[in-house]
Protein backbone atom coordinates (compact mmCIF):
# COMPACT_ATOMS: atom_id res chain seq x y z
CA MET A 1 -18.09 -30.69 -7.26
CA LEU A 2 -17.65 -33.60 -7.29
CA PRO A 3 -14.71 -35.59 -6.11
CA THR A 4 -12.83 -37.83 -9.17
CA ARG A 5 -10.45 -40.95 -8.95
CA THR A 6 -7.40 -40.55 -10.36
CA ALA A 7 -4.92 -43.73 -9.92
CA GLY A 8 -7.45 -45.15 -7.26
CA ARG A 9 -7.38 -42.09 -5.02
CA THR A 10 -10.34 -40.07 -4.63
CA SER A 11 -8.86 -35.74 -5.00
CA THR A 12 -11.18 -32.79 -4.81
CA PRO A 13 -10.60 -29.83 -6.87
CA CYS A 14 -8.90 -26.75 -4.09
CA ILE A 15 -10.52 -23.44 -3.64
CA PRO A 16 -8.29 -20.99 -3.14
CA GLY A 17 -7.26 -18.54 0.32
CA TRP A 18 -8.79 -22.25 2.12
CA SER A 19 -6.76 -23.84 4.56
CA THR A 20 -6.92 -27.31 3.59
CA PRO A 21 -5.42 -27.31 0.07
CA SER A 22 -6.20 -30.61 -1.02
CA CYS A 23 -10.05 -30.13 -0.07
CA SER A 24 -13.49 -28.91 -1.09
CA PRO A 25 -15.03 -26.73 1.85
CA PHE A 26 -18.73 -29.08 3.69
CA VAL A 27 -21.65 -26.53 3.84
CA ALA A 28 -24.09 -27.73 6.41
CA PHE A 29 -27.04 -27.14 6.53
CA ASP A 30 -29.58 -29.61 8.86
CA ILE A 31 -28.70 -31.67 11.44
CA LEU A 32 -30.96 -34.63 12.00
CA HIS A 33 -30.11 -36.55 14.09
CA LYS A 34 -28.15 -36.21 17.54
CA ASP A 35 -26.68 -38.17 20.42
CA GLY A 36 -29.18 -41.09 19.03
CA GLU A 37 -31.70 -38.33 19.57
CA ASP A 38 -33.88 -38.24 15.98
CA LEU A 39 -34.37 -34.45 15.39
CA ARG A 40 -36.63 -34.64 12.41
CA GLN A 41 -40.03 -33.71 14.12
CA ARG A 42 -38.31 -30.20 15.65
CA PRO A 43 -38.42 -26.97 14.17
CA ALA A 44 -35.88 -26.76 10.98
CA ILE A 45 -35.46 -23.47 12.59
CA GLU A 46 -34.40 -25.19 15.76
CA ARG A 47 -32.36 -27.79 14.49
CA LYS A 48 -30.16 -25.16 12.43
CA ALA A 49 -29.41 -23.82 15.78
CA ILE A 50 -28.47 -27.20 17.07
CA LEU A 51 -27.02 -27.29 14.46
CA TRP A 52 -24.31 -24.45 14.91
CA GLU A 53 -23.65 -25.07 18.54
CA LEU A 54 -21.95 -27.70 17.16
CA ILE A 55 -19.48 -25.90 14.14
CA LYS A 56 -19.33 -23.02 14.65
CA PRO A 57 -17.19 -20.46 14.61
CA ALA A 58 -17.76 -22.60 11.01
CA GLN A 59 -14.23 -21.67 10.31
CA GLY A 60 -12.00 -23.33 7.32
CA ILE A 61 -13.19 -26.85 5.92
CA ILE A 62 -16.86 -27.14 7.01
CA GLN A 63 -19.05 -24.45 7.05
CA TYR A 64 -22.63 -23.28 7.57
CA SER A 65 -25.02 -22.42 5.26
CA GLN A 66 -27.22 -18.94 5.83
CA TYR A 67 -30.50 -19.17 5.79
CA VAL A 68 -33.01 -16.43 5.38
CA GLU A 69 -36.29 -15.88 8.60
CA GLY A 70 -39.70 -15.35 7.16
CA GLY A 71 -40.17 -13.49 3.08
CA GLY A 72 -38.78 -16.37 1.24
CA ALA A 73 -41.82 -15.87 -1.28
CA GLU A 74 -39.53 -12.60 -2.35
CA PHE A 75 -36.30 -13.92 -1.47
CA PHE A 76 -37.01 -16.82 -3.76
CA GLU A 77 -38.24 -14.26 -6.86
CA ALA A 78 -35.20 -11.64 -6.58
CA ALA A 79 -33.09 -15.41 -6.81
CA GLU A 80 -34.06 -15.87 -10.02
């Protein structure tokens, strides 16, 4: 969903059940920098743990993107 501009203001679609009626959720899936540190060379699973510590419990407008550890090819096939 993309925001639209109406009369010079940005608006986002409402999602029923969300506590903030004027906003769409932000789904966080990775973190690349924290406190001036470049995290891009760290393994993805380690970056996910750092991200979770920053946003937990990830309820409301900021959501945490879950992941599947192992069996990626089988998971991808099942999703197709």
